[in-house]
């Protein structure tokens, strides 16, 4: 049985950390290295970094920043953003990341997931799935930073990625991103009970009760959150936080 985890998900733009709402209206929240140092002190188990501009601006992954993060980071971390080739994955791993998250290219070139899992191992390859409801209320996978509809059902798509060798699914609700309205429990439940690889669900966490509910009511392996860990209070003042080990044990157990 996979260890349950609570993971801060940090968004990169121009090598700074930002936070978005529904993938829009990004707000600068700080320097990634300083934030890593804070999470070190709080004994976080794992981090996820996603460069939200890399794909649409056709940018190379920021290898030097990944190296700097790896130098400071006490915990394993995953990098995602702009990954299109086996060579890029190799450079990211060589720079110090334990995992890579692949989103748009998994849709455009599914063979990359198969090749990458064979070369680097499934546990290294995370497929990131962004989704939201279409005009008729049907859940649809989106790529290119939430700008392009694939017309694919998230569950069907995740099963395809699992069959290709993905070792983990990062499931992100665009509609709940940064909104603090609670997690999409029904979707998380269906996804985590349908596929056999670990699922990291993200989008909507407002409180520890949301995380506790997801762990109790679904088979999800990990919960990711952004705003919950970087904003505090009604005015969303920037303050990096993470639950105490006692709180985590109570939530998970």
Coordinates of N, CA and C in Angstrom, one line a residue:
X1 N 0.8 -1.2 0.0 CA 0.0 0.0 0.0 C 0.9 1.2 0.0
X2 N 0.6 2.2 -1.0 CA 1.4 3.3 -1.1 C 1.3 4.3 0.1
X3 N 2.4 4.9 0.5 CA 2.3 5.9 1.6 C 1.5 7.1 1.2
X4 N 0.6 7.5 2.1 CA -0.2 8.7 1.8 C 0.6 9.9 2.0
X5 N 0.4 10.9 1.2 CA 1.3 12.1 1.2 C 0.4 13.4 1.1
X6 N 0.9 14.5 1.6 CA 0.4 15.8 1.4 C 1.4 16.7 0.8
X7 N 1.2 17.1 -0.5 CA 2.3 17.7 -1.2 C 2.0 19.1 -1.6
X8 N 2.9 20.1 -1.3 CA 2.8 21.4 -1.8 C 3.1 21.4 -3.3
X9 N 2.2 22.0 -4.1 CA 2.4 22.1 -5.5 C 2.7 23.6 -5.9
X10 N 3.9 23.9 -6.4 CA 4.4 25.2 -6.6 C 4.5 25.5 -8.0
X11 N 4.0 26.7 -8.4 CA 3.9 27.1 -9.8 C 5.1 28.1 -10.1
X12 N 5.8 27.8 -11.2 CA 6.9 28.6 -11.6 C 6.5 29.5 -12.8
X13 N 6.9 30.8 -12.8 CA 6.8 31.7 -13.9 C 8.0 32.6 -13.9
X14 N 8.7 32.6 -15.0 CA 9.9 33.5 -15.0 C 10.8 33.2 -13.8
X15 N 10.9 31.9 -13.4 CA 11.7 31.5 -12.3 C 11.3 32.0 -10.9
X16 N 10.2 32.6 -10.8 CA 9.6 33.0 -9.5 C 8.4 32.1 -9.2
X17 N 7.9 32.1 -8.0 CA 6.8 31.3 -7.7 C 5.5 32.2 -7.8
X18 N 4.5 31.6 -8.4 CA 3.2 32.3 -8.5 C 2.1 31.4 -8.1
X19 N 0.9 32.0 -7.9 CA -0.3 31.2 -7.7 C -1.4 31.7 -8.6
X20 N -2.2 30.8 -9.1 CA -3.2 31.2 -10.0 C -4.6 30.9 -9.4
X21 N -5.6 31.4 -10.1 CA -7.0 31.0 -9.9 C -7.6 30.5 -11.2
X22 N -8.0 29.3 -11.3 CA -8.5 28.7 -12.5 C -7.5 28.8 -13.7
X23 N -6.2 28.7 -13.3 CA -5.1 28.8 -14.3 C -5.0 30.2 -14.8
X24 N -5.5 31.2 -14.2 CA -5.4 32.6 -14.7 C -5.0 33.5 -13.5
X25 N -4.9 34.8 -13.8 CA -4.6 35.8 -12.7 C -3.5 35.4 -11.8
X26 N -2.3 35.1 -12.3 CA -1.2 34.7 -11.5 C -0.7 35.8 -10.6
X27 N -0.4 35.5 -9.3 CA 0.1 36.4 -8.3 C 1.4 35.9 -7.8
X28 N 2.4 36.8 -7.8 CA 3.8 36.4 -7.4 C 3.7 36.1 -5.9
X29 N 4.3 35.0 -5.4 CA 4.3 34.7 -4.0 C 5.6 34.5 -3.4
X30 N 6.7 34.5 -4.2 CA 8.0 34.4 -3.6 C 9.1 33.8 -4.5
X31 N 10.3 33.6 -3.9 CA 11.4 33.0 -4.5 C 11.4 31.5 -4.2
X32 N 11.6 30.7 -5.3 CA 11.5 29.2 -5.1 C 12.5 28.7 -4.1
X33 N 13.7 29.2 -4.1 CA 14.8 28.7 -3.2 C 14.4 29.0 -1.7
X34 N 14.0 30.2 -1.5 CA 13.6 30.6 -0.1 C 12.5 29.7 0.3
X35 N 11.5 29.5 -0.6 CA 10.4 28.7 -0.2 C 10.8 27.2 0.1
X36 N 11.7 26.7 -0.7 CA 12.2 25.3 -0.4 C 12.8 25.3 1.0
X37 N 13.6 26.3 1.4 CA 14.2 26.3 2.7 C 13.2 26.3 3.8
X38 N 12.1 27.0 3.6 CA 11.0 27.0 4.6 C 10.4 25.6 4.7
X39 N 10.1 25.0 3.5 CA 9.5 23.7 3.5 C 10.5 22.6 4.1
X40 N 11.8 22.9 4.0 CA 12.8 22.0 4.6 C 12.6 22.0 6.2
X41 N 12.4 23.2 6.7 CA 12.3 23.4 8.1 C 11.0 22.7 8.6
X42 N 10.0 22.7 7.7 CA 8.7 22.1 8.1 C 8.6 20.6 7.8
X43 N 9.7 20.1 7.4 CA 9.8 18.6 7.2 C 8.8 18.1 6.2
X44 N 8.6 18.8 5.1 CA 7.7 18.3 4.0 C 8.3 17.1 3.4
X45 N 7.4 16.1 3.0 CA 7.9 14.9 2.4 C 8.3 15.0 1.0
X46 N 7.6 15.9 0.2 CA 7.8 15.9 -1.2 C 7.3 17.2 -1.8
X47 N 7.8 17.7 -2.9 CA 7.4 18.9 -3.5 C 7.1 18.7 -5.0
X48 N 6.2 19.5 -5.6 CA 6.0 19.4 -7.0 C 6.2 20.9 -7.6
X49 N 7.0 21.0 -8.6 CA 7.2 22.3 -9.3 C 6.6 22.2 -10.7
X50 N 5.8 23.1 -11.1 CA 5.2 23.1 -12.4 C 5.5 24.5 -13.1
X51 N 6.2 24.5 -14.2 CA 6.4 25.8 -14.9 C 5.2 26.0 -15.8
X52 N 4.4 27.0 -15.5 CA 3.1 27.2 -16.2 C 3.2 27.9 -17.6
X53 N 4.4 28.4 -17.9 CA 4.6 29.0 -19.2 C 5.4 28.2 -20.2
X54 N 6.1 27.2 -19.7 CA 7.1 26.5 -20.6 C 6.5 26.0 -21.9
X55 N 5.3 25.3 -21.8 CA 4.8 24.7 -23.0 C 4.3 25.7 -24.0
X56 N 3.5 26.6 -23.5 CA 2.9 27.6 -24.5 C 4.0 28.6 -25.1
X57 N 5.0 28.8 -24.3 CA 6.1 29.7 -24.8 C 7.3 28.9 -25.4
X58 N 7.1 27.5 -25.5 CA 8.1 26.6 -26.1 C 9.5 26.9 -25.5
X59 N 9.5 26.9 -24.1 CA 10.7 27.1 -23.4 C 11.3 25.8 -23.0
X60 N 12.7 25.8 -22.9 CA 13.3 24.6 -22.3 C 13.1 24.6 -20.8
X61 N 13.1 23.5 -20.2 CA 13.0 23.4 -18.7 C 14.2 24.2 -18.1
X62 N 14.0 24.9 -17.0 CA 15.1 25.7 -16.4 C 16.0 24.8 -15.6
X63 N 17.0 24.2 -16.3 CA 17.8 23.2 -15.7 C 18.7 23.8 -14.6
X64 N 19.2 25.0 -14.7 CA 20.0 25.6 -13.6 C 19.1 25.8 -12.4
X65 N 17.9 26.2 -12.6 CA 17.0 26.4 -11.4 C 16.7 25.1 -10.7
X66 N 16.5 24.0 -11.6 CA 16.2 22.7 -11.0 C 17.4 22.2 -10.2
X67 N 18.6 22.5 -10.7 CA 19.9 22.2 -10.0 C 19.9 22.9 -8.6
X68 N 19.6 24.2 -8.7 CA 19.6 25.0 -7.4 C 18.6 24.5 -6.4
X69 N 17.4 24.1 -6.9 CA 16.4 23.5 -6.0 C 16.9 22.2 -5.4
X70 N 17.5 21.4 -6.3 CA 18.0 20.1 -5.8 C 19.1 20.3 -4.7
X71 N 19.9 21.3 -4.9 CA 21.0 21.6 -4.0 C 20.4 21.9 -2.6
X72 N 19.3 22.7 -2.6 CA 18.7 23.2 -1.3 C 17.7 22.2 -0.7
X73 N 17.1 21.4 -1.6 CA 15.9 20.6 -1.2 C 16.3 19.4 -0.4
X74 N 15.7 19.2 0.8 CA 16.0 18.0 1.6 C 15.1 16.8 1.1
X75 N 14.0 17.2 0.4 CA 13.0 16.1 0.1 C 13.0 15.9 -1.4
X76 N 12.5 14.7 -1.9 CA 12.4 14.5 -3.3 C 11.4 15.5 -3.9
X77 N 11.6 15.8 -5.2 CA 10.7 16.7 -5.9 C 10.5 16.3 -7.3
X78 N 9.4 16.7 -7.9 CA 9.0 16.5 -9.2 C 9.0 17.8 -10.0
X79 N 9.5 17.8 -11.2 CA 9.4 19.0 -12.1 C 8.5 18.7 -13.3
X80 N 7.7 19.7 -13.6 CA 6.9 19.6 -14.9 C 6.9 20.9 -15.6
X81 N 6.7 20.9 -16.9 CA 6.6 22.1 -17.7 C 7.5 22.0 -18.9
X82 N 6.9 22.0 -20.1 CA 7.6 22.1 -21.3 C 8.4 20.9 -21.7
X83 N 8.1 19.7 -21.1 CA 8.9 18.5 -21.4 C 8.3 17.9 -22.7
X84 N 9.3 17.7 -23.7 CA 8.8 17.1 -25.0 C 9.7 15.9 -25.4
X85 N 10.9 15.8 -24.8 CA 11.8 14.8 -25.3 C 12.5 13.9 -24.2
X86 N 13.0 12.8 -24.6 CA 13.7 11.9 -23.7 C 15.0 12.6 -23.2
X87 N 15.6 13.4 -24.1 CA 16.8 14.1 -23.7 C 16.5 15.1 -22.6
X88 N 15.4 15.8 -22.7 CA 15.0 16.8 -21.7 C 14.8 16.1 -20.3
X89 N 14.1 14.9 -20.4 CA 13.9 14.2 -19.2 C 15.2 13.8 -18.5
X90 N 16.1 13.3 -19.3 CA 17.4 12.9 -18.8 C 18.1 14.1 -18.1
X91 N 18.0 15.3 -18.7 CA 18.7 16.5 -18.2 C 18.0 16.9 -16.9
X92 N 16.7 16.7 -16.8 CA 16.0 17.1 -15.6 C 16.4 16.2 -14.4
X93 N 16.4 14.9 -14.7 CA 16.8 13.9 -13.7 C 18.3 14.1 -13.3
X94 N 19.1 14.4 -14.3 CA 20.5 14.7 -14.0 C 20.7 16.0 -13.1
X95 N 19.7 16.9 -13.3 CA 19.8 18.1 -12.5 C 19.3 18.0 -11.1
X96 N 18.7 16.8 -10.8 CA 18.4 16.5 -9.4 C 16.9 16.2 -9.1
X97 N 16.0 16.3 -10.1 CA 14.6 16.0 -9.8 C 14.5 14.5 -9.8
X98 N 13.6 14.0 -8.9 CA 13.3 12.5 -8.8 C 12.3 12.1 -9.8
X99 N 11.4 13.0 -10.1 CA 10.3 12.7 -11.1 C 10.1 13.8 -12.1
X100 N 9.5 13.5 -13.2 CA 9.0 14.5 -14.1 C 7.5 14.4 -14.4
X101 N 6.9 15.5 -14.5 CA 5.4 15.5 -14.8 C 5.3 16.0 -16.2
X102 N 4.6 15.2 -17.0 CA 4.4 15.5 -18.4 C 2.9 15.7 -18.7
X103 N 2.5 16.8 -19.3 CA 1.1 17.1 -19.5 C 0.8 17.1 -21.0
X104 N 1.0 18.2 -21.7 CA 0.6 18.4 -23.1 C 1.2 17.4 -24.0
X105 N 2.5 17.1 -23.8 CA 3.2 16.2 -24.7 C 2.7 14.7 -24.6
X106 N 2.1 14.4 -23.4 CA 1.6 13.1 -23.2 C 0.4 12.9 -24.2
X107 N -0.3 14.0 -24.4 CA -1.5 14.0 -25.3 C -1.0 14.0 -26.8
X108 N -0.1 14.9 -27.1 CA 0.3 15.0 -28.5 C 1.2 13.8 -28.9
X109 N 2.0 13.3 -28.0 CA 2.9 12.2 -28.3 C 2.9 11.2 -27.2
X110 N 1.9 10.3 -27.2 CA 1.8 9.3 -26.1 C 3.0 8.4 -26.1
X111 N 3.6 8.2 -27.2 CA 4.8 7.2 -27.3 C 5.9 7.7 -26.3
X112 N 5.9 9.0 -26.1 CA 7.0 9.5 -25.2 C 6.8 8.9 -23.8
X113 N 5.6 8.7 -23.3 CA 5.4 8.1 -22.0 C 5.9 6.7 -22.0
X114 N 5.6 5.9 -23.1 CA 6.1 4.6 -23.1 C 7.6 4.5 -23.1
X115 N 8.2 5.3 -24.0 CA 9.7 5.3 -24.1 C 10.3 5.8 -22.8
X116 N 9.8 6.8 -22.2 CA 10.4 7.4 -21.0 C 10.3 6.4 -19.8
X117 N 9.1 5.7 -19.7 CA 9.0 4.7 -18.6 C 9.9 3.6 -18.8
X118 N 10.2 3.2 -20.0 CA 11.1 2.1 -20.3 C 12.6 2.5 -20.0
X119 N 12.9 3.7 -20.2 CA 14.3 4.2 -20.0 C 14.5 4.6 -18.6
X120 N 13.6 5.3 -18.0 CA 13.8 5.9 -16.7 C 13.1 5.2 -15.6
X121 N 12.2 4.3 -15.9 CA 11.4 3.6 -14.9 C 10.0 4.3 -14.7
X122 N 9.0 3.5 -14.5 CA 7.6 4.1 -14.4 C 7.5 5.0 -13.2
X123 N 8.2 4.7 -12.1 CA 8.1 5.5 -10.9 C 8.6 7.0 -11.1
X124 N 9.4 7.2 -12.2 CA 9.9 8.5 -12.5 C 9.0 9.3 -13.3
X125 N 8.0 8.7 -14.0 CA 7.2 9.3 -15.0 C 5.8 9.6 -14.5
X126 N 5.4 10.8 -14.3 CA 4.1 11.3 -13.8 C 3.4 11.9 -15.0
X127 N 2.2 11.5 -15.3 CA 1.3 12.1 -16.3 C 0.4 13.1 -15.6
X128 N 0.5 14.4 -15.9 CA -0.3 15.4 -15.3 C -1.6 15.6 -16.2
X129 N -2.8 15.5 -15.5 CA -4.1 15.6 -16.2 C -4.8 16.8 -15.7
X130 N -5.0 17.8 -16.5 CA -5.9 19.0 -16.1 C -7.2 18.8 -16.7
X131 N -8.3 19.1 -16.0 CA -9.6 18.8 -16.5 C -10.6 19.9 -16.0
X132 N -11.7 20.1 -16.7 CA -12.8 20.9 -16.3 C -14.0 20.5 -17.0
X133 N -15.2 21.0 -16.6 CA -16.4 20.6 -17.3 C -16.6 21.5 -18.5
X134 N -17.1 20.8 -19.6 CA -17.5 21.5 -20.8 C -18.8 22.2 -20.7
X135 N -19.3 22.8 -21.7 CA -20.6 23.5 -21.7 C -21.8 22.6 -21.3
X136 N -21.6 21.3 -21.5 CA -22.7 20.4 -21.2 C -22.5 19.7 -19.8
X137 N -21.5 20.1 -19.1 CA -21.2 19.6 -17.8 C -20.3 18.3 -17.8
X138 N -19.9 17.9 -18.9 CA -19.0 16.7 -19.0 C -17.6 17.1 -18.7
X139 N -16.9 16.2 -17.9 CA -15.5 16.5 -17.6 C -14.6 16.1 -18.8
X140 N -13.7 17.1 -19.1 CA -12.9 17.0 -20.3 C -11.4 17.3 -19.9
X141 N -10.5 16.6 -20.5 CA -9.0 16.9 -20.3 C -8.6 18.1 -21.2
X142 N -7.9 19.0 -20.6 CA -7.4 20.1 -21.3 C -5.8 20.1 -21.2
X143 N -5.2 20.6 -22.3 CA -3.7 20.7 -22.3 C -3.4 22.2 -22.7
X144 N -2.1 22.4 -22.8 CA -1.6 23.7 -23.1 C -2.0 24.7 -22.0
X145 N -1.8 24.4 -20.8 CA -2.1 25.2 -19.7 C -3.6 25.5 -19.5
X146 N -4.4 24.5 -19.9 CA -5.8 24.7 -19.8 C -6.5 25.4 -20.9
X147 N -5.7 25.7 -22.0 CA -6.3 26.5 -23.1 C -6.9 25.6 -24.2
X148 N -6.5 24.3 -24.3 CA -7.0 23.5 -25.4 C -7.7 22.3 -24.9
X149 N -8.9 22.1 -25.4 CA -9.7 20.9 -25.1 C -9.2 19.7 -25.9
X150 N -9.1 18.6 -25.3 CA -8.7 17.3 -26.0 C -10.0 16.5 -26.3
X151 N -11.1 16.9 -25.7 CA -12.4 16.1 -25.9 C -12.3 14.7 -25.2
X152 N -11.2 14.5 -24.5 CA -11.0 13.2 -23.8 C -11.6 13.2 -22.4
X153 N -12.1 12.0 -22.1 CA -12.6 11.8 -20.7 C -11.4 11.5 -19.8
X154 N -11.3 12.2 -18.6 CA -10.1 12.0 -17.8 C -9.9 10.6 -17.3
X155 N -10.9 9.8 -17.0 CA -10.7 8.4 -16.6 C -10.2 7.6 -17.7
X156 N -10.8 7.7 -18.9 CA -10.3 6.9 -20.1 C -8.9 7.3 -20.4
X157 N -8.6 8.6 -20.3 CA -7.3 9.1 -20.7 C -6.2 8.5 -19.7
X158 N -6.6 8.6 -18.4 CA -5.7 8.0 -17.3 C -5.4 6.6 -17.6
X159 N -6.4 5.8 -17.9 CA -6.2 4.4 -18.2 C -5.2 4.2 -19.4
X160 N -5.3 5.0 -20.4 CA -4.4 5.0 -21.5 C -3.0 5.2 -21.1
X161 N -2.8 6.2 -20.2 CA -1.5 6.6 -19.8 C -0.9 5.5 -18.9
X162 N -1.8 4.9 -18.1 CA -1.3 3.8 -17.2 C -0.8 2.7 -18.1
X163 N -1.5 2.3 -19.1 CA -1.2 1.2 -20.0 C 0.2 1.5 -20.7
X164 N 0.5 2.8 -21.0 CA 1.7 3.2 -21.6 C 2.9 3.2 -20.7
X165 N 2.6 3.1 -19.4 CA 3.8 3.0 -18.5 C 3.9 4.1 -17.4
X166 N 2.9 5.0 -17.4 CA 3.0 6.1 -16.4 C 3.0 5.5 -15.0
X167 N 3.8 6.1 -14.1 CA 3.9 5.5 -12.8 C 3.0 6.2 -11.8
X168 N 2.4 7.4 -12.2 CA 1.6 8.2 -11.3 C 0.8 9.1 -12.1
X169 N -0.4 9.5 -11.6 CA -1.3 10.5 -12.3 C -1.4 11.7 -11.3
X170 N -1.1 12.9 -11.9 CA -1.3 14.1 -11.1 C -2.6 14.7 -11.7
X171 N -3.7 14.7 -10.9 CA -5.0 15.0 -11.4 C -5.4 16.4 -10.8
X172 N -5.6 17.4 -11.7 CA -5.7 18.8 -11.3 C -7.0 19.3 -11.9
X173 N -7.9 19.8 -11.0 CA -9.2 20.4 -11.4 C -8.9 21.9 -11.7
X174 N -9.1 22.3 -13.0 CA -8.9 23.7 -13.4 C -9.9 24.6 -12.7
X175 N -11.2 24.1 -12.6 CA -12.2 24.9 -12.1 C -12.0 25.2 -10.6
X176 N -11.3 24.4 -9.9 CA -11.1 24.5 -8.5 C -9.7 25.1 -8.1
X177 N -8.9 25.3 -9.1 CA -7.5 25.8 -8.9 C -7.6 27.2 -8.2
X178 N -7.0 27.2 -7.0 CA -6.9 28.5 -6.3 C -8.2 29.0 -5.7
X179 N -9.3 28.3 -5.8 CA -10.6 28.8 -5.4 C -10.9 28.4 -4.0
X180 N -10.2 27.5 -3.4 CA -10.5 27.0 -2.0 C -12.0 26.7 -1.8
X181 N -12.5 25.8 -2.7 CA -13.9 25.4 -2.6 C -14.0 24.0 -2.2
X182 N -12.9 23.3 -1.9 CA -13.0 21.9 -1.6 C -12.6 21.1 -2.8
X183 N -12.1 19.8 -2.5 CA -11.7 18.9 -3.6 C -12.8 18.3 -4.3
X184 N -12.6 17.9 -5.5 CA -13.6 17.2 -6.3 C -13.6 15.7 -5.9
X185 N -14.3 15.4 -4.8 CA -14.3 14.1 -4.2 C -14.8 13.0 -5.2
X186 N -15.9 13.3 -5.9 CA -16.5 12.3 -6.8 C -15.5 11.9 -7.8
X187 N -14.8 12.9 -8.4 CA -13.8 12.6 -9.5 C -12.6 11.8 -8.9
X188 N -12.1 12.3 -7.7 CA -11.0 11.6 -7.1 C -11.3 10.2 -6.8
X189 N -12.5 10.0 -6.3 CA -12.9 8.6 -5.9 C -12.9 7.7 -7.2
X190 N -13.6 8.2 -8.2 CA -13.7 7.4 -9.4 C -12.3 7.1 -10.0
X191 N -11.4 8.2 -10.1 CA -10.1 8.0 -10.7 C -9.3 7.0 -9.8
X192 N -9.2 7.2 -8.5 CA -8.4 6.4 -7.7 C -8.8 4.9 -7.6
X193 N -10.1 4.7 -7.8 CA -10.7 3.3 -7.8 C -10.6 2.6 -9.2
X194 N -10.4 3.4 -10.2 CA -10.3 2.8 -11.6 C -8.9 2.4 -12.0
X195 N -7.9 3.2 -11.7 CA -6.6 2.9 -12.1 C -5.8 2.3 -10.9
X196 N -4.7 1.6 -11.2 CA -4.0 0.9 -10.1 C -2.7 1.7 -9.7
X197 N -2.3 2.7 -10.5 CA -1.2 3.5 -10.1 C -1.6 4.6 -9.2
X198 N -0.6 5.2 -8.4 CA -1.0 6.2 -7.5 C -1.5 7.5 -8.2
X199 N -2.5 8.1 -7.4 CA -3.1 9.4 -7.9 C -2.8 10.5 -6.9
X200 N -2.3 11.6 -7.4 CA -2.1 12.8 -6.6 C -3.2 13.8 -7.1
X201 N -4.1 14.1 -6.2 CA -5.3 14.9 -6.6 C -5.0 16.4 -6.1
X202 N -5.4 17.3 -6.9 CA -5.1 18.7 -6.6 C -6.2 19.6 -7.1
X203 N -6.4 20.7 -6.4 CA -7.4 21.7 -6.8 C -8.5 21.9 -5.8
X204 N -8.5 23.0 -5.1 CA -9.6 23.3 -4.2 C -9.5 23.2 -2.7
X205 N -8.3 22.8 -2.3 CA -8.2 22.6 -0.8 C -8.3 23.9 -0.1
X206 N -9.2 23.9 0.9 CA -9.4 25.1 1.7 C -8.9 24.9 3.1
X207 N -9.0 23.6 3.6 CA -8.7 23.3 5.0 C -8.2 21.9 5.1
X208 N -7.7 21.6 6.3 CA -7.2 20.2 6.5 C -8.4 19.2 6.4
X209 N -9.6 19.7 6.7 CA -10.8 18.8 6.6 C -11.0 18.3 5.2
X210 N -10.7 19.1 4.2 CA -10.8 18.7 2.8 C -9.9 17.5 2.5
X211 N -8.6 17.7 3.0 CA -7.6 16.6 2.8 C -8.1 15.3 3.5
X212 N -8.5 15.5 4.8 CA -9.0 14.4 5.6 C -10.1 13.6 4.9
X213 N -11.1 14.4 4.4 CA -12.2 13.8 3.7 C -11.8 13.0 2.5
X214 N -10.8 13.5 1.7 CA -10.4 12.8 0.5 C -9.7 11.5 0.9
X215 N -8.9 11.5 1.9 CA -8.2 10.3 2.4 C -9.2 9.2 2.9
X216 N -10.3 9.7 3.6 CA -11.2 8.8 4.2 C -12.2 8.3 3.2
X217 N -12.6 9.1 2.2 CA -13.7 8.7 1.3 C -13.2 8.1 -0.1
X218 N -11.9 8.2 -0.3 CA -11.4 7.7 -1.6 C -10.1 6.9 -1.4
X219 N -9.6 6.3 -2.5 CA -8.4 5.5 -2.5 C -7.2 6.4 -2.9
X220 N -7.3 7.7 -2.9 CA -6.3 8.6 -3.4 C -5.0 8.4 -2.6
X221 N -3.9 8.5 -3.3 CA -2.6 8.3 -2.6 C -2.0 9.5 -2.0
X222 N -2.3 10.7 -2.7 CA -1.7 11.9 -2.2 C -2.6 13.1 -2.6
X223 N -2.6 14.1 -1.8 CA -3.3 15.3 -2.0 C -2.3 16.5 -2.2
X224 N -2.4 17.2 -3.3 CA -1.6 18.3 -3.6 C -2.4 19.6 -3.4
X225 N -1.7 20.7 -3.0 CA -2.3 22.0 -2.8 C -1.3 23.1 -3.0
X226 N -1.9 24.2 -3.5 CA -1.0 25.4 -3.7 C -1.4 26.5 -2.8
X227 N -2.6 27.1 -3.0 CA -3.0 28.3 -2.2 C -3.0 28.0 -0.7
X228 N -3.5 26.8 -0.4 CA -3.6 26.4 1.0 C -2.3 26.5 1.8
X229 N -1.2 26.3 1.0 CA 0.2 26.3 1.7 C 0.9 27.7 1.5
X230 N 0.4 28.6 0.7 CA 1.1 29.9 0.5 C 0.3 31.1 0.9
X231 N -1.0 31.0 1.0 CA -1.9 32.1 1.4 C -2.5 31.9 2.8
X232 N -2.6 32.9 3.5 CA -3.3 32.8 4.8 C -4.3 34.0 5.0
X233 N -5.4 33.7 5.7 CA -6.4 34.7 6.1 C -7.3 35.1 4.9
X234 N -8.2 36.0 5.2 CA -9.2 36.4 4.3 C -8.6 37.2 3.2
X235 N -7.5 37.9 3.5 CA -6.9 38.8 2.4 C -5.8 38.1 1.7
X236 N -5.6 36.8 1.9 CA -4.7 36.0 1.2 C -3.2 36.5 1.3
X237 N -2.8 36.9 2.6 CA -1.5 37.3 2.8 C -0.5 36.1 2.5
X238 N 0.6 36.4 1.9 CA 1.5 35.3 1.6 C 2.3 34.9 2.8
X239 N 2.1 33.6 3.2 CA 2.7 33.0 4.3 C 2.8 31.5 4.1
X240 N 4.0 31.0 4.0 CA 4.3 29.6 3.7 C 3.9 28.8 5.0
X241 N 3.1 27.8 4.8 CA 2.7 26.9 5.9 C 2.7 25.5 5.5
X242 N 2.6 24.6 6.5 CA 2.5 23.2 6.3 C 2.0 22.6 7.6
X243 N 1.0 21.6 7.5 CA 0.5 21.0 8.8 C 1.6 20.3 9.6
X244 N 1.4 20.3 10.9 CA 2.4 19.6 11.8 C 2.3 18.1 11.6
X245 N 3.4 17.5 12.0 CA 3.4 16.0 11.8 C 2.3 15.4 12.6
X246 N 1.9 16.0 13.7 CA 0.8 15.4 14.5 C -0.5 15.5 13.7
X247 N -0.7 16.7 13.1 CA -1.9 16.9 12.3 C -2.0 15.9 11.1
X248 N -0.8 15.7 10.5 CA -0.8 14.8 9.3 C -1.1 13.4 9.8
X249 N -0.5 13.0 10.9 CA -0.8 11.6 11.3 C -2.3 11.4 11.6
X250 N -2.9 12.4 12.2 CA -4.3 12.4 12.6 C -5.2 12.3 11.3
X251 N -4.8 13.1 10.3 CA -5.5 13.1 9.1 C -5.4 11.8 8.3
X252 N -4.2 11.3 8.2 CA -4.0 10.1 7.4 C -4.5 8.8 8.1
X253 N -4.4 8.8 9.4 CA -4.8 7.6 10.2 C -6.2 7.7 10.7

